[in-house]
Amino acid sequence: MCGIVAYNGDNSAILNSLITGLKRLEYRGYDSAGIALLTNKKVYVKKATGKVAALESQILRQPPTSLGSVGMAHTRWATHGSATKLNAHPHTSSDRSIWVVHNGIIENYQILKKKLENKGIAFESETDSEVIAKLIGSLYKGDLRKAVLKATEQLSGAFSICVMHEKEPNRLIGLKMASPLVVGIGEGEIIIASDISAIIDRTKRVVYLEDGELIDVNSGNYEVVNFDNEARSKTITSIDWDLDKITKAGYDHFLLKEIMEQPQVITDSIRGRILHDSADVHFGGLFDIQKRLKNINNVVLLGVGSSYYAAKLGELYFNALSGVPAAAAMSPEFRYNKSHINDKTWVIAISQSGETADTIAAIEEAKKHRALVTGLVNVVGSTIARITDAGIYNHIGPEVSVASTKAFTSQSLLLLMQAVLLGRQDDLDYALAKDMLSKIEYLPTVINKLLKTRQQIEDVANHLYKSRSLLYIGRRFNYPIALEGALKIKEIAYIHAEGLSAGELKHGFIALVDKYLPTIAIATEDSVTDKMLANIEEVKARGGRVIAVANKPIEIADQQIIVPSINSEYLQPLVNNIALQLLAYYVAKLKHLGIDQPRNLAKSVTVE
C-alpha cells in the first residue's frame, strides 16, 4: 500500500519526475515519504514524516548540488513501525551504498533480521523493508542483479522493490512478487512505479511485470528476466488514460470530482455492451468463456470494503435475475469457507485497483477448485486482470480519492448487467430485460438531476457533522447501500456509523436509538416501502431523529433528501448511494478533514 516511483534517464528531468510521480501516488500512502538520488559525489537522501509536501519542502531548502541519471522515491503506508524518518523509505545497506524502496510485506523478516544481526549487521528502523536492503548488501559481490536475485531466494511475502547502488550509477533494478509494479518506456528514460498514475505525464507506453520477474535498467536500456535469470520477452502496451483524468479539474477535492463524474462513468461503463434487439448484454472480455457460463449452477462474488458491498448488491441482482443461486463472500474469509466451489461455480472477483491482496489470494483458492474465475477491475494490466480466466474492465479512468465512489457505481451496474447476461441464457423475461437495459441507459440523466440538487444534501450535512454516531438503514436492494453509506462516512468523516437492514432494528440495534443518534433511512419507492416506513415509525417512537432519503416527502421524518426516481428498484439504489456519497463528502468538508487521503487508509491494499 506504499507508492514507488524510480527513474533512469535524463538528469535534468529526474527530480521533477520523481516528485510529481510521488504526488500522484500519495493516495497509496502518506505517513512519510523519502527520496534517494545518485549524484556525482554521493547519494542524496531526504526523508520526511507526513505528506509529500513536507519532503518537497526539505528538498527546496537543501537541493542536491548535482544530479545523476538514477533515483527513487517512496510514499509510505505503515505496516511495520510508526511514522518516523527512520522508518521512512528508502532503506540502505550497512555501508550505505545500496538503496531500496519496497511495497508489500516481508513475512519472514524477523527470521532474516535475526540471521543478519548474528553476522554483526545493525538495523536502524522498525520496518520489515530494511531487511531487504541489508540482505542485498550482505550478498553484493560486484553485480547488483546477482545480489538481488540471490536475495529473492530468501524473501517470503509480497514485494515489489527497486534497488540502486552508488558504484553502478547508471543501473536501476526493479522486481515484482505479489505486489504491483509497472514500467514506463519513454524517450531516453524509463520509469518504474506502483501504478501508471506516476508515469502518465511522461509516457503512455508501459510494460507490465509479472510475479517473479525482474527488470534491469542500464543507461536507458532494459532487460527483463525471471528470478532464475532467464530472459523474458515483454510486450509494450499503450495506455489510454489522459493526464486531465488525474487532476482535480477545478474541484476542491478528487472525491467531489469523482462523484460528479458518475453520469459519464455510467456511459463509459456500458458503452457498446447493451444489445437492444435481443434484450441482452455483450461483454467482449467474457466472449471466450460464454459457453462455459451455460453450465454454471452457482455464483460467488468476491470483494472487500466497498467492493464487497457492491458484491452484496450483485448477490441480490443475480438471485433475482440470473436463474442460479449467488452469494457474496468477503475475500479475506473466502478460503476458509469454500465447500460449494467446483467447476460449475462462477467466481467474480471485484477490485478497483486489481491488486487487492486478499482478493488475489481468494482467486488462487477458487482456481484450485477448478472454478471459473473472472475479474471486474478498473486498471488494465493489473494482477487480477492477468490471473483470472476472463474479465471486464470498468473503463472509468483513474479513481484517485482513497474512498471509492465512481468505482462502486460502475461495479454495481456491471454486476447487474452480468446478472442479466446469465439470466438471458436461462428464462429471464425479454420484456423485463429490455426495460432494465433501457433504464440503465437513462440512469445518467437521473443522476444528473440529483447532482443539480446537491445543495439540499449540504444543508442536511450542516445538521449532522457534529454527530458522534449514525445509523444507516435500508431494505432489500437498499440494504447494501446502507452498508456502503455507513462505510463512506466512517472513511472520510471519521464518524462511527452502522449500516444494517431496517428489519434488524428490533433485534438489538434499536436499544441504541435516542435523540442523539440520527438515523439515515433509505425509503425510496420499491416493493418494501411500506415495511421501511414502519421501521421509521419504530425509530421515531423511541425519540430517534430520522433523515429520510426518499422520492417524495415523508412527513414523519425530521429531514429529507429528495432524490429523483428512475422507477426501477434495481437501479434506484445506485441513485440513492450517490446522495449518501455527497452527504459524507459535505460532512467531512464541514469538519475540515483530509477528504482525499483519510487517516490510516490507503487506496490499493496490497497486503493481507
Coordinates of N, CA and C in Angstrom, one line a residue, residues 66-255:
S66 N 24.3 18.3 -7.4 CA 24.4 17.7 -8.7 C 23.4 16.5 -8.8
L67 N 23.1 16.2 -10.1 CA 22.2 15.1 -10.3 C 22.7 14.1 -11.3
G68 N 22.5 12.8 -10.9 CA 22.9 11.7 -11.9 C 21.6 11.3 -12.7
S69 N 21.6 10.1 -13.2 CA 20.5 9.7 -14.0 C 19.6 8.7 -13.4
V70 N 19.9 8.3 -12.1 CA 19.2 7.3 -11.4 C 18.7 7.8 -10.1
G71 N 17.4 7.5 -9.7 CA 16.9 7.9 -8.4 C 15.6 7.1 -8.1
M72 N 15.2 7.2 -6.9 CA 14.0 6.5 -6.5 C 13.3 7.3 -5.3
A73 N 12.0 7.2 -5.3 CA 11.2 7.9 -4.2 C 10.1 7.0 -3.8
H74 N 9.5 7.3 -2.6 CA 8.6 6.4 -1.9 C 7.7 7.2 -1.0
T75 N 6.4 6.8 -1.0 CA 5.5 7.3 -0.1 C 4.9 6.1 0.7
R76 N 4.8 6.2 2.0 CA 4.6 5.0 2.8 C 3.3 5.0 3.5
W77 N 2.7 3.8 3.6 CA 1.6 3.5 4.4 C 2.0 2.3 5.3
A78 N 2.1 2.6 6.6 CA 2.8 1.7 7.6 C 2.2 0.4 7.7
T79 N 3.0 -0.7 7.7 CA 2.6 -2.0 8.1 C 3.5 -2.4 9.3
H80 N 4.7 -1.9 9.3 CA 5.6 -2.2 10.5 C 6.3 -0.9 10.9
G81 N 6.1 -0.5 12.1 CA 6.7 0.7 12.7 C 5.9 2.0 12.4
S82 N 6.0 2.9 13.3 CA 5.2 4.2 13.2 C 5.8 5.1 12.2
A83 N 5.2 6.2 12.0 CA 5.6 7.2 11.0 C 6.8 8.0 11.6
T84 N 8.0 7.6 11.3 CA 9.2 8.4 11.7 C 10.1 8.4 10.5
K85 N 11.1 9.3 10.5 CA 12.1 9.4 9.5 C 12.9 8.1 9.3
L86 N 13.2 7.5 10.5 CA 14.0 6.2 10.4 C 13.2 5.1 9.7
N87 N 11.9 5.1 9.9 CA 11.1 4.1 9.2 C 10.7 4.4 7.8
A88 N 10.9 5.7 7.4 CA 10.6 6.1 6.0 C 11.6 5.4 5.0
H89 N 11.1 5.2 3.8 CA 12.0 4.7 2.8 C 12.6 5.9 2.0
P90 N 13.7 5.7 1.3 CA 14.4 4.4 1.0 C 15.3 3.9 2.2
H91 N 15.5 2.6 2.3 CA 16.3 2.0 3.2 C 17.7 1.6 2.6
T92 N 18.7 1.4 3.4 CA 20.0 1.3 2.9 C 20.8 0.1 3.5
S93 N 21.8 -0.3 2.8 CA 22.7 -1.4 3.2 C 23.6 -0.9 4.3
S94 N 24.3 -1.8 5.0 CA 25.2 -1.4 6.1 C 26.2 -0.3 5.7
D95 N 26.8 -0.5 4.5 CA 27.8 0.5 4.0 C 27.2 1.7 3.3
R96 N 25.8 1.8 3.3 CA 25.1 2.9 2.7 C 25.4 3.1 1.2
S97 N 25.7 2.0 0.5 CA 25.9 2.1 -0.9 C 24.7 1.6 -1.7
I98 N 23.9 0.8 -1.1 CA 22.7 0.2 -1.8 C 21.5 0.8 -1.2
W99 N 20.5 1.2 -2.0 CA 19.3 1.9 -1.5 C 18.1 1.1 -2.1
V100 N 17.1 1.0 -1.3 CA 15.9 0.1 -1.7 C 14.6 0.8 -1.3
V101 N 13.6 0.7 -2.2 CA 12.2 1.1 -1.8 C 11.4 -0.2 -2.0
H102 N 10.4 -0.3 -1.2 CA 9.6 -1.5 -1.1 C 8.1 -1.3 -0.9
N103 N 7.3 -2.0 -1.6 CA 5.9 -2.0 -1.4 C 5.5 -3.5 -1.2
G104 N 4.8 -3.7 -0.1 CA 4.4 -5.1 0.2 C 4.7 -5.4 1.7
I105 N 5.0 -6.7 1.9 CA 5.2 -7.1 3.3 C 6.2 -8.3 3.2
I106 N 7.2 -8.3 4.0 CA 8.1 -9.5 4.1 C 7.7 -10.3 5.3
E107 N 7.1 -11.5 5.0 CA 6.6 -12.3 6.1 C 7.6 -12.9 7.0
N108 N 8.8 -13.2 6.5 CA 9.8 -13.8 7.3 C 10.9 -12.9 7.7
Y109 N 10.6 -11.6 7.8 CA 11.6 -10.6 8.0 C 12.3 -10.8 9.4
Q110 N 11.5 -11.3 10.4 CA 12.1 -11.4 11.7 C 13.2 -12.5 11.7
I111 N 13.0 -13.6 11.0 CA 14.0 -14.6 10.8 C 15.2 -14.1 10.1
L112 N 15.0 -13.4 9.0 CA 16.1 -12.8 8.3 C 16.9 -11.8 9.1
K113 N 16.1 -11.0 9.8 CA 16.8 -9.9 10.6 C 17.7 -10.6 11.7
K114 N 17.2 -11.6 12.3 CA 18.0 -12.3 13.3 C 19.3 -12.9 12.7
K115 N 19.2 -13.5 11.6 CA 20.4 -14.1 10.9 C 21.4 -13.0 10.6
L116 N 20.9 -11.8 10.1 CA 21.8 -10.7 9.7 C 22.4 -10.1 11.0
E117 N 21.6 -10.0 12.0 CA 22.2 -9.4 13.3 C 23.2 -10.3 13.8
N118 N 23.0 -11.6 13.7 CA 24.1 -12.6 14.2 C 25.4 -12.5 13.4
K119 N 25.3 -11.9 12.2 CA 26.5 -11.6 11.4 C 27.1 -10.2 11.7
G120 N 26.5 -9.5 12.7 CA 27.0 -8.2 13.1 C 26.4 -7.1 12.3
I121 N 25.3 -7.3 11.6 CA 24.7 -6.2 10.8 C 23.6 -5.5 11.7
A122 N 23.8 -4.2 11.8 CA 22.9 -3.5 12.7 C 21.7 -2.9 11.9
F123 N 20.6 -2.7 12.6 CA 19.4 -2.2 11.9 C 19.0 -0.8 12.6
E124 N 18.4 0.0 11.8 CA 18.1 1.4 12.2 C 16.6 1.6 12.4
S125 N 15.8 0.8 11.7 CA 14.3 1.1 11.7 C 13.6 -0.1 12.3
E126 N 12.3 0.1 12.4 CA 11.4 -0.9 12.9 C 10.7 -1.7 11.8
T127 N 11.1 -1.4 10.5 CA 10.4 -1.9 9.4 C 10.8 -3.3 9.0
D128 N 10.0 -4.0 8.2 CA 10.4 -5.2 7.5 C 11.2 -4.9 6.3
S129 N 11.0 -3.7 5.7 CA 11.6 -3.4 4.4 C 13.1 -3.3 4.5
E130 N 13.6 -2.8 5.7 CA 15.1 -2.6 5.8 C 15.8 -3.9 5.7
V131 N 15.2 -5.0 6.0 CA 15.8 -6.3 5.9 C 16.2 -6.5 4.4
I132 N 15.4 -6.1 3.4 CA 15.8 -6.3 2.0 C 17.1 -5.6 1.7
A133 N 17.2 -4.3 2.1 CA 18.4 -3.6 1.8 C 19.7 -4.2 2.5
K134 N 19.5 -4.6 3.7 CA 20.6 -5.2 4.5 C 21.0 -6.6 3.9
L135 N 20.0 -7.4 3.4 CA 20.2 -8.7 2.8 C 21.0 -8.5 1.5
I136 N 20.5 -7.6 0.7 CA 21.2 -7.4 -0.6 C 22.6 -7.0 -0.4
G137 N 22.8 -6.1 0.6 CA 24.1 -5.6 0.9 C 25.0 -6.7 1.3
S138 N 24.5 -7.7 2.1 CA 25.4 -8.8 2.5 C 25.7 -9.7 1.4
L139 N 24.9 -9.7 0.3 CA 25.2 -10.6 -0.8 C 25.9 -10.0 -2.0
Y140 N 26.1 -8.7 -1.9 CA 26.7 -8.0 -3.1 C 28.1 -8.3 -3.3
K141 N 28.5 -8.8 -4.5 CA 29.9 -9.1 -4.8 C 30.3 -8.4 -6.1
G142 N 29.7 -7.2 -6.4 CA 30.1 -6.5 -7.6 C 29.1 -6.5 -8.7
D143 N 28.0 -7.3 -8.6 CA 27.0 -7.3 -9.6 C 25.6 -7.1 -8.9
L144 N 24.9 -6.0 -9.1 CA 23.7 -5.7 -8.4 C 22.6 -6.7 -8.7
R145 N 22.5 -7.1 -10.0 CA 21.4 -8.0 -10.4 C 21.6 -9.4 -9.6
K146 N 22.8 -9.9 -9.6 CA 23.1 -11.2 -9.0 C 22.7 -11.1 -7.5
A147 N 23.1 -10.0 -6.9 CA 22.8 -9.9 -5.4 C 21.3 -9.8 -5.2
V148 N 20.6 -9.1 -6.0 CA 19.1 -9.0 -5.8 C 18.5 -10.4 -6.1
L149 N 18.9 -11.1 -7.1 CA 18.3 -12.4 -7.4 C 18.6 -13.4 -6.2
K150 N 19.8 -13.3 -5.7 CA 20.1 -14.2 -4.5 C 19.2 -13.8 -3.3
A151 N 19.0 -12.5 -3.2 CA 18.1 -12.1 -2.0 C 16.7 -12.6 -2.2
T152 N 16.2 -12.6 -3.4 CA 14.8 -13.1 -3.6 C 14.6 -14.5 -3.2
E153 N 15.6 -15.3 -3.3 CA 15.5 -16.7 -2.9 C 15.2 -16.9 -1.4
Q154 N 15.5 -15.8 -0.6 CA 15.3 -15.9 0.8 C 14.0 -15.1 1.3
L155 N 13.5 -14.3 0.4 CA 12.3 -13.5 0.8 C 11.0 -14.2 0.7
S156 N 10.1 -14.1 1.7 CA 8.8 -14.6 1.6 C 7.8 -13.5 1.8
G157 N 6.7 -13.5 1.0 CA 5.7 -12.4 1.2 C 5.4 -11.7 -0.1
A158 N 5.1 -10.5 0.0 CA 4.7 -9.6 -1.2 C 5.8 -8.5 -1.3
F159 N 6.4 -8.4 -2.4 CA 7.4 -7.4 -2.5 C 7.6 -6.9 -4.0
S160 N 7.3 -5.7 -4.2 CA 7.8 -5.0 -5.4 C 8.8 -4.1 -4.8
I161 N 10.0 -4.1 -5.4 CA 11.1 -3.3 -4.9 C 11.9 -2.7 -6.1
C162 N 12.5 -1.6 -5.8 CA 13.5 -1.0 -6.7 C 14.8 -0.8 -5.9
V163 N 15.9 -1.1 -6.6 CA 17.2 -1.1 -6.0 C 18.2 -0.3 -6.8
M164 N 19.1 0.5 -6.2 CA 20.2 1.1 -6.9 C 21.5 1.0 -6.0
H165 N 22.6 1.2 -6.7 CA 23.9 1.1 -6.0 C 24.8 2.2 -6.5
E166 N 25.5 2.9 -5.5 CA 26.3 4.1 -5.9 C 27.5 3.7 -6.8
K167 N 27.9 2.4 -6.7 CA 29.0 2.0 -7.6 C 28.6 1.6 -9.0
E168 N 27.3 1.5 -9.2 CA 26.7 1.2 -10.5 C 25.7 2.3 -10.9
P169 N 26.2 3.6 -11.1 CA 25.4 4.8 -11.1 C 24.4 4.9 -12.3
N170 N 24.5 4.0 -13.3 CA 23.6 4.0 -14.4 C 22.6 2.9 -14.3
R171 N 22.6 2.2 -13.2 CA 21.8 1.0 -13.2 C 20.6 1.1 -12.2
L172 N 19.5 0.6 -12.5 CA 18.3 0.6 -11.7 C 17.6 -0.8 -11.8
I173 N 17.4 -1.5 -10.7 CA 16.8 -2.8 -10.7 C 15.3 -2.7 -10.1
G174 N 14.4 -3.3 -10.8 CA 13.0 -3.4 -10.2 C 12.6 -4.8 -10.3
L175 N 11.8 -5.3 -9.3 CA 11.3 -6.6 -9.4 C 9.9 -6.7 -8.7
K176 N 9.1 -7.7 -9.1 CA 7.7 -7.8 -8.7 C 7.4 -9.3 -8.1
M177 N 6.8 -9.3 -7.0 CA 6.3 -10.6 -6.5 C 5.1 -10.2 -5.6
A178 N 3.9 -10.5 -6.1 CA 2.6 -10.3 -5.4 C 2.3 -8.9 -5.0
S179 N 2.9 -7.9 -5.7 CA 2.7 -6.5 -5.4 C 2.9 -5.8 -6.7
P180 N 2.1 -4.7 -6.9 CA 2.1 -4.2 -8.3 C 3.4 -3.4 -8.6
L181 N 3.7 -3.5 -9.9 CA 4.9 -2.7 -10.5 C 4.7 -2.6 -12.0
V182 N 4.8 -1.4 -12.5 CA 4.6 -1.2 -13.9 C 5.8 -0.3 -14.4
V183 N 6.2 -0.5 -15.6 CA 7.4 0.2 -16.2 C 7.0 1.1 -17.4
G184 N 7.3 2.3 -17.3 CA 7.0 3.3 -18.4 C 8.2 3.4 -19.3
I185 N 8.0 3.2 -20.6 CA 9.1 3.3 -21.5 C 9.0 4.6 -22.3
G186 N 9.8 5.6 -21.9 CA 9.8 6.9 -22.5 C 10.9 7.1 -23.5
E187 N 11.0 8.4 -24.0 CA 12.1 8.7 -24.9 C 13.4 9.0 -24.0
G188 N 14.3 8.1 -24.0 CA 15.5 8.3 -23.3 C 15.4 8.1 -21.8
E189 N 14.3 7.6 -21.3 CA 14.0 7.4 -19.9 C 13.1 6.2 -19.6
I190 N 13.3 5.7 -18.5 CA 12.5 4.5 -18.0 C 12.1 4.8 -16.6
I191 N 10.8 4.7 -16.4 CA 10.2 5.0 -15.0 C 9.5 3.7 -14.5
I192 N 9.9 3.3 -13.3 CA 9.3 2.2 -12.7 C 8.4 2.7 -11.5
A193 N 7.1 2.2 -11.5 CA 6.2 2.8 -10.5 C 5.2 1.8 -10.0
S194 N 4.5 2.1 -8.9 CA 3.5 1.2 -8.4 C 2.2 1.2 -9.3
D195 N 2.0 2.3 -10.0 CA 0.9 2.3 -10.9 C 1.1 3.4 -12.0
I196 N 0.3 3.4 -13.0 CA 0.5 4.2 -14.1 C 0.3 5.7 -13.9
S197 N -0.4 6.1 -12.8 CA -0.6 7.5 -12.5 C 0.7 8.2 -12.3
A198 N 1.7 7.5 -11.9 CA 3.0 8.2 -11.7 C 3.8 8.3 -13.0
I199 N 3.3 7.7 -14.1 CA 4.0 7.6 -15.3 C 3.4 8.4 -16.4
I200 N 2.0 8.6 -16.3 CA 1.2 9.1 -17.4 C 1.6 10.4 -18.0
D201 N 2.3 11.3 -17.3 CA 2.7 12.6 -17.9 C 4.0 12.5 -18.6
R202 N 4.7 11.4 -18.5 CA 6.0 11.2 -19.2 C 5.8 10.3 -20.4
T203 N 5.0 9.2 -20.3 CA 4.8 8.3 -21.4 C 3.5 7.5 -21.2
K204 N 3.0 7.1 -22.4 CA 1.8 6.2 -22.3 C 2.2 4.7 -22.7
R205 N 3.5 4.5 -22.9 CA 4.0 3.2 -23.3 C 4.5 2.4 -22.1
V206 N 3.9 1.3 -21.7 CA 4.2 0.6 -20.5 C 4.5 -0.9 -20.7
V207 N 5.2 -1.4 -19.8 CA 5.4 -2.9 -19.7 C 4.9 -3.3 -18.3
Y208 N 4.1 -4.3 -18.3 CA 3.6 -4.9 -17.0 C 4.5 -6.1 -16.6
L209 N 5.1 -6.0 -15.4 CA 5.8 -7.1 -14.9 C 4.9 -8.1 -14.3
E210 N 5.2 -9.4 -14.5 CA 4.5 -10.5 -13.8 C 5.2 -10.8 -12.5
D211 N 4.5 -11.6 -11.7 CA 5.2 -12.0 -10.4 C 6.4 -12.9 -10.8
G212 N 7.5 -12.7 -10.1 CA 8.7 -13.5 -10.4 C 9.5 -12.9 -11.5
E213 N 9.3 -11.6 -11.8 CA 10.1 -11.0 -12.9 C 10.9 -9.8 -12.4
L214 N 12.1 -9.6 -13.0 CA 13.0 -8.6 -12.6 C 13.3 -7.8 -13.9
I215 N 13.4 -6.4 -13.7 CA 13.8 -5.6 -14.8 C 15.1 -4.9 -14.4
D216 N 16.1 -5.0 -15.3 CA 17.4 -4.5 -15.1 C 17.6 -3.3 -16.1
V217 N 17.6 -2.1 -15.6 CA 17.7 -0.9 -16.5 C 19.1 -0.3 -16.4
N218 N 19.7 -0.1 -17.5 CA 21.0 0.4 -17.5 C 21.2 1.4 -18.7
S219 N 21.4 2.7 -18.2 CA 21.5 3.8 -19.2 C 20.4 3.8 -20.2
G220 N 19.2 3.6 -19.8 CA 18.0 3.8 -20.6 C 17.6 2.5 -21.4
N221 N 18.5 1.5 -21.3 CA 18.1 0.2 -21.9 C 17.7 -0.7 -20.8
Y222 N 16.9 -1.8 -21.2 CA 16.4 -2.7 -20.2 C 16.3 -4.1 -20.6
E223 N 16.4 -5.0 -19.7 CA 16.2 -6.4 -19.9 C 15.3 -7.0 -18.8
V224 N 14.4 -7.8 -19.2 CA 13.5 -8.4 -18.2 C 13.9 -9.9 -18.1
V225 N 14.1 -10.4 -16.9 CA 14.4 -11.8 -16.6 C 13.5 -12.3 -15.5
N226 N 13.4 -13.7 -15.4 CA 12.7 -14.2 -14.3 C 13.7 -14.4 -13.1
F227 N 13.2 -14.9 -12.0 CA 14.1 -15.0 -10.8 C 15.1 -16.0 -11.0
D228 N 15.1 -16.8 -12.0 CA 16.2 -17.8 -12.4 C 17.1 -17.1 -13.4
N229 N 17.0 -15.8 -13.6 CA 17.8 -15.1 -14.5 C 17.7 -15.5 -16.0
E230 N 16.5 -16.0 -16.3 CA 16.2 -16.4 -17.7 C 15.5 -15.2 -18.4
A231 N 15.9 -14.9 -19.6 CA 15.3 -13.7 -20.3 C 13.8 -13.9 -20.6
R232 N 13.1 -12.9 -20.5 CA 11.7 -12.8 -20.8 C 11.4 -11.8 -21.8
S233 N 10.5 -12.2 -22.8 CA 10.1 -11.2 -23.8 C 8.8 -10.5 -23.3
K234 N 8.8 -9.2 -23.4 CA 7.7 -8.4 -22.9 C 7.1 -7.5 -24.0
T235 N 5.8 -7.4 -23.9 CA 5.1 -6.6 -24.9 C 4.9 -5.2 -24.3
I236 N 5.1 -4.2 -25.1 CA 4.9 -2.8 -24.7 C 3.4 -2.5 -25.0
T237 N 2.7 -2.0 -24.0 CA 1.3 -1.7 -24.1 C 1.1 -0.2 -24.1
S238 N 0.1 0.3 -24.9 CA -0.2 1.7 -24.9 C -1.4 1.9 -24.0
I239 N -1.3 2.8 -23.0 CA -2.4 3.1 -22.1 C -3.2 4.3 -22.6
D240 N -4.5 4.3 -22.3 CA -5.4 5.4 -22.8 C -5.9 6.4 -21.8
W241 N -5.3 6.4 -20.6 CA -5.7 7.4 -19.6 C -5.1 8.8 -20.0
D242 N -5.8 9.8 -19.8 CA -5.3 11.2 -20.1 C -4.9 11.8 -18.8
L243 N -4.0 12.8 -18.9 CA -3.5 13.5 -17.7 C -4.6 14.2 -17.0
D244 N -5.5 14.8 -17.7 CA -6.6 15.5 -17.1 C -7.5 14.7 -16.2
K245 N -7.5 13.3 -16.4 CA -8.3 12.5 -15.6 C -7.7 12.3 -14.2
I246 N -6.4 12.7 -13.9 CA -5.8 12.6 -12.6 C -5.5 13.9 -12.0
T247 N -6.3 15.0 -12.5 CA -6.2 16.3 -11.9 C -7.6 16.6 -11.3
K248 N -7.7 17.6 -10.5 CA -9.0 17.9 -9.8 C -9.9 18.7 -10.7
A249 N -9.5 19.2 -11.8 CA -10.3 19.9 -12.8 C -11.2 21.0 -12.2
G250 N -10.6 21.7 -11.2 CA -11.3 22.9 -10.6 C -12.1 22.5 -9.4
Y251 N -12.3 21.2 -9.0 CA -13.0 20.9 -7.8 C -12.0 21.0 -6.6
D252 N -12.6 21.2 -5.4 CA -11.8 21.3 -4.2 C -11.1 19.9 -3.9
H253 N -11.8 18.8 -4.2 CA -11.3 17.5 -3.9 C -11.5 16.5 -5.0
F254 N -10.6 15.5 -5.1 CA -10.8 14.5 -6.1 C -12.2 13.8 -5.8
L255 N -12.5 13.6 -4.5 CA -13.7 12.9 -4.2 C -14.9 13.5 -4.8

